[in-house]
Tab-separated table of C-alpha atoms and ligand atoms in Angstrom:
chain	number	residue	atom	x	y	z
A	1	UNK	CA	-21.434	7.936	4.263
A	2	UNK	CA	-22.903	6.674	1.048
A	3	UNK	CA	-20.771	4.219	-0.868
A	4	UNK	CA	-20.530	6.416	-3.951
A	5	UNK	CA	-19.436	9.348	-1.818
A	6	UNK	CA	-16.704	7.345	-0.201
A	7	UNK	CA	-15.429	6.120	-3.540
A	8	UNK	CA	-15.205	9.740	-4.656
A	9	UNK	CA	-13.257	10.685	-1.537
A	10	UNK	CA	-10.709	7.931	-2.117
A	11	UNK	CA	-10.442	8.588	-5.861
A	12	UNK	CA	-10.058	12.309	-5.119
A	13	UNK	CA	-7.186	11.655	-2.720
A	14	UNK	CA	-5.368	9.618	-5.345
A	15	UNK	CA	-6.132	12.048	-8.154
A	16	UNK	CA	-5.324	15.302	-6.320
A	17	UNK	CA	-2.733	14.553	-3.689
A	18	UNK	CA	-1.433	11.641	-5.745
A	19	UNK	CA	0.244	14.094	-8.102
A	20	UNK	CA	3.017	14.499	-5.530
A	21	UNK	CA	6.181	12.564	-6.107
A	22	UNK	CA	6.465	9.181	-4.423
A	23	UNK	CA	9.198	10.053	-1.925
A	24	UNK	CA	12.523	10.204	-3.706
A	25	UNK	CA	11.354	7.929	-6.556
A	26	UNK	CA	10.900	9.034	-10.173
A	27	UNK	CA	7.117	8.433	-10.224
A	28	UNK	CA	4.131	10.198	-8.663
A	29	UNK	CA	2.102	8.657	-5.838
A	30	UNK	CA	-0.715	8.000	-8.304
A	31	UNK	CA	1.569	6.307	-10.841
A	32	UNK	CA	3.053	4.225	-8.060
A	33	UNK	CA	-0.398	3.167	-6.847
A	34	UNK	CA	-1.579	2.292	-10.363
A	35	UNK	CA	1.585	0.362	-11.196
A	36	UNK	CA	1.327	-1.583	-7.969
A	37	UNK	CA	-2.315	-2.473	-8.686
A	38	UNK	CA	-1.438	-3.396	-12.270
A	39	UNK	CA	1.188	-5.851	-11.043
A	40	UNK	CA	-1.359	-7.393	-8.685
A	41	UNK	CA	-3.855	-7.738	-11.498
A	42	UNK	CA	-1.261	-9.173	-13.879
A	43	UNK	CA	-0.403	-11.804	-11.290
A	44	UNK	CA	-4.087	-12.655	-10.848
A	45	UNK	CA	-4.389	-11.535	-7.254
A	46	UNK	CA	-7.911	-11.544	-5.793
A	47	UNK	CA	-9.831	-8.227	-5.903
A	48	UNK	CA	-9.130	-7.338	-2.262
A	49	UNK	CA	-5.398	-7.638	-2.860
A	50	UNK	CA	-5.524	-5.646	-6.105
A	51	UNK	CA	-7.321	-2.909	-4.171
A	52	UNK	CA	-4.798	-3.191	-1.329
A	53	UNK	CA	-2.030	-2.685	-3.883
A	54	UNK	CA	-3.769	0.448	-5.177
A	55	UNK	CA	-4.337	1.872	-1.702
A	56	UNK	CA	-1.273	0.664	0.202
A	57	UNK	CA	0.350	4.101	0.453
A	58	UNK	CA	-2.820	6.104	1.025
A	59	UNK	CA	-1.435	6.837	4.488
A	60	UNK	CA	0.897	9.319	2.789
A	61	UNK	CA	-2.074	11.028	1.140
A	62	UNK	CA	-4.254	11.311	4.242
A	63	UNK	CA	-1.341	12.773	6.156
A	64	UNK	CA	-3.152	16.001	6.963
A	65	UNK	CA	-6.271	14.044	7.817
A	66	UNK	CA	-7.372	14.884	11.354
A	67	UNK	CA	-6.566	11.339	12.420
A	68	UNK	CA	-2.995	11.415	11.300
A	69	UNK	CA	-0.396	12.480	13.794
A	70	UNK	CA	1.403	15.493	12.371
A	71	UNK	CA	4.724	14.031	13.391
A	72	UNK	CA	5.980	10.501	12.826
A	73	UNK	CA	3.745	10.084	9.811
A	74	UNK	CA	6.610	9.021	7.580
A	75	UNK	CA	7.430	6.184	9.878
A	76	UNK	CA	3.902	4.886	10.298
A	77	UNK	CA	2.079	5.502	7.056
A	78	UNK	CA	1.006	1.863	6.989
A	79	UNK	CA	-0.827	2.275	10.317
A	80	UNK	CA	-2.437	5.525	9.201
A	81	UNK	CA	-3.608	3.783	6.030
A	82	UNK	CA	-4.907	0.727	7.888
A	83	UNK	CA	-6.859	2.863	10.353
A	84	UNK	CA	-8.329	4.873	7.517
A	85	UNK	CA	-9.254	1.861	5.392
A	86	UNK	CA	-10.603	-0.257	8.263
A	87	UNK	CA	-13.603	2.054	8.474
A	88	UNK	CA	-14.839	0.752	5.129
A	89	UNK	CA	-13.033	-2.426	4.158
A	90	UNK	CA	-12.547	-5.970	5.352
A	91	UNK	CA	-9.239	-7.364	6.701
A	92	UNK	CA	-8.380	-8.999	3.351
A	93	UNK	CA	-7.730	-5.480	2.078
A	94	UNK	CA	-6.693	-3.716	5.285
A	95	UNK	CA	-4.174	-6.187	6.688
A	96	UNK	CA	-1.837	-6.495	3.679
A	97	UNK	CA	-1.707	-2.676	3.698
A	98	UNK	CA	-0.929	-2.609	7.419
A	99	UNK	CA	1.810	-5.227	6.978
A	100	UNK	CA	3.493	-4.038	3.781
A	101	UNK	CA	6.320	-2.294	5.626
A	102	UNK	CA	6.830	-5.252	7.958
A	103	UNK	CA	6.969	-7.444	4.834
A	104	UNK	CA	10.042	-5.532	3.685
A	105	UNK	CA	11.720	-6.169	7.032
A	106	UNK	CA	10.752	-9.838	6.652
A	107	UNK	CA	12.086	-10.219	3.100
A	108	UNK	CA	15.348	-8.555	4.104
A	109	UNK	CA	15.685	-11.178	6.829
A	110	UNK	CA	14.788	-14.336	4.911
A	111	UNK	CA	15.579	-13.755	1.241
A	112	UNK	CA	19.227	-13.533	0.244
A	113	UNK	CA	19.742	-10.767	-2.311
A	114	UNK	CA	16.438	-9.005	-1.593
A	115	UNK	CA	18.038	-6.096	0.219
A	116	UNK	CA	20.275	-5.392	-2.782
A	117	UNK	CA	17.205	-4.925	-5.008
A	118	UNK	CA	15.806	-2.081	-2.908
A	119	UNK	CA	15.968	1.492	-4.138
A	120	UNK	CA	18.022	4.049	-2.249
A	121	UNK	CA	14.855	5.617	-0.804
A	122	UNK	CA	13.573	2.248	0.285
A	123	UNK	CA	16.805	1.385	2.051
A	124	UNK	CA	16.728	4.722	3.834
A	125	UNK	CA	13.162	4.192	5.025
A	126	UNK	CA	14.013	0.634	6.072
A	127	UNK	CA	16.436	2.030	8.607
A	128	UNK	CA	13.714	4.282	10.059
A	129	UNK	CA	11.335	1.329	10.119
A	130	UNK	CA	13.604	-0.831	12.274
A	131	UNK	CA	15.774	-2.623	9.697
A	132	UNK	CA	15.659	-6.330	8.841
A	133	UNK	CA	13.904	-8.611	11.319
A	134	UNK	CA	15.870	-11.045	13.433
A	135	UNK	CA	14.710	-14.696	13.407
A	136	UNK	CA	12.074	-14.189	16.072
A	137	UNK	CA	10.738	-11.104	14.333
A	138	UNK	CA	10.562	-12.891	10.969
A	139	UNK	CA	8.779	-15.891	12.471
A	140	UNK	CA	6.360	-13.654	14.322
A	141	UNK	CA	5.610	-11.685	11.170
A	142	UNK	CA	4.904	-14.603	8.851
A	143	UNK	CA	2.569	-16.202	11.425
A	144	UNK	CA	0.260	-13.178	11.280
A	145	UNK	CA	-2.955	-13.419	9.269
A	146	UNK	CA	-2.528	-11.960	5.758
A	147	UNK	CA	1.285	-11.870	6.049
A	148	UNK	CA	1.693	-13.904	2.847
A	149	UNK	CA	-0.485	-11.413	0.969
A	150	UNK	CA	1.561	-8.569	2.424
A	151	UNK	CA	4.718	-10.190	1.033
A	152	UNK	CA	3.128	-10.378	-2.430
A	153	UNK	CA	2.091	-6.740	-2.147
A	154	UNK	CA	5.603	-5.782	-1.096
A	155	UNK	CA	7.128	-7.250	-4.239
A	156	UNK	CA	4.723	-5.281	-6.443
A	157	UNK	CA	5.427	-2.171	-4.355
A	158	UNK	CA	9.150	-2.547	-5.100
A	159	UNK	CA	8.473	-2.921	-8.837
A	160	UNK	CA	6.008	-0.036	-9.100
A	161	UNK	CA	8.590	2.722	-9.568
A	162	UNK	CA	9.044	2.685	-13.339
A	163	UNK	CA	8.658	6.154	-14.909
A	164	UNK	CA	7.962	4.560	-18.316
A	165	UNK	CA	5.290	2.051	-17.276
A	166	UNK	CA	1.781	2.315	-18.714
A	167	UNK	CA	-1.236	1.209	-16.677
A	168	UNK	CA	-5.018	1.092	-16.907
A	169	UNK	CA	-6.664	4.295	-15.598
A	170	UNK	CA	-7.641	4.932	-11.994
A	171	UNK	CA	-11.318	4.397	-12.848
A	172	UNK	CA	-10.592	0.773	-13.724
A	173	UNK	CA	-9.283	0.096	-10.231
A	174	UNK	CA	-11.890	2.226	-8.486
A	175	UNK	CA	-14.499	-0.177	-9.893
A	176	UNK	CA	-12.754	-2.984	-8.033
A	177	UNK	CA	-12.532	-0.869	-4.862
A	178	UNK	CA	-16.236	-0.019	-5.182
A	179	UNK	CA	-17.173	-3.691	-5.306
A	180	UNK	CA	-15.309	-4.309	-2.065
A	181	UNK	CA	-16.825	-1.320	-0.341
A	182	UNK	CA	-20.248	-2.788	-0.910
A	183	UNK	CA	-19.158	-5.905	1.024
A	184	UNK	CA	-17.789	-4.067	4.020
A	185	UNK	CA	-19.878	-4.190	7.203
A	186	UNK	CA	-19.864	-0.459	7.972
A	187	UNK	CA	-20.918	0.444	4.439
A	188	UNK	CA	-24.457	-0.687	5.193
B	1	FE2	FE1	4.607	1.854	-1.946
């Protein structure tokens, strides 16, 4: 598919299906995505990680995509997203997305007080996702490529639930995504 066409598909997913509420949080999926990307940009993350922040929950939006299993989607949205994004983007974008749920399990294991900062919805999903890692799980996670970026993404994810936050528009971030698409091997 042409690059411009793919950008439109992704932007359309965020614009149309992104109007749905982000789980039990007080923001929409699109607001959550934009706030997450805005945090990444504010903290001077590289473009691939800003784009990962924008797209990290796209697994929820492609849920009726033919690839997505109709059941179990809530528990594996990070894998759905990674499979979807890996068709067009490099691992610097795909892997932090794939690992952003595991990063929550990691932070719960290694950072005192982190668990207490999680929203009710996030705690509930943590239980479905396997709970905090044990020592071996935490060590195994942080040794994976792009795990550190996934931890950064996770912190922005946790912050990106503010109903009053203002962000740049989607188009601003789609420019960044478009630049990365042009670098991806299958885009040529
Ligand atoms: Fe999220």
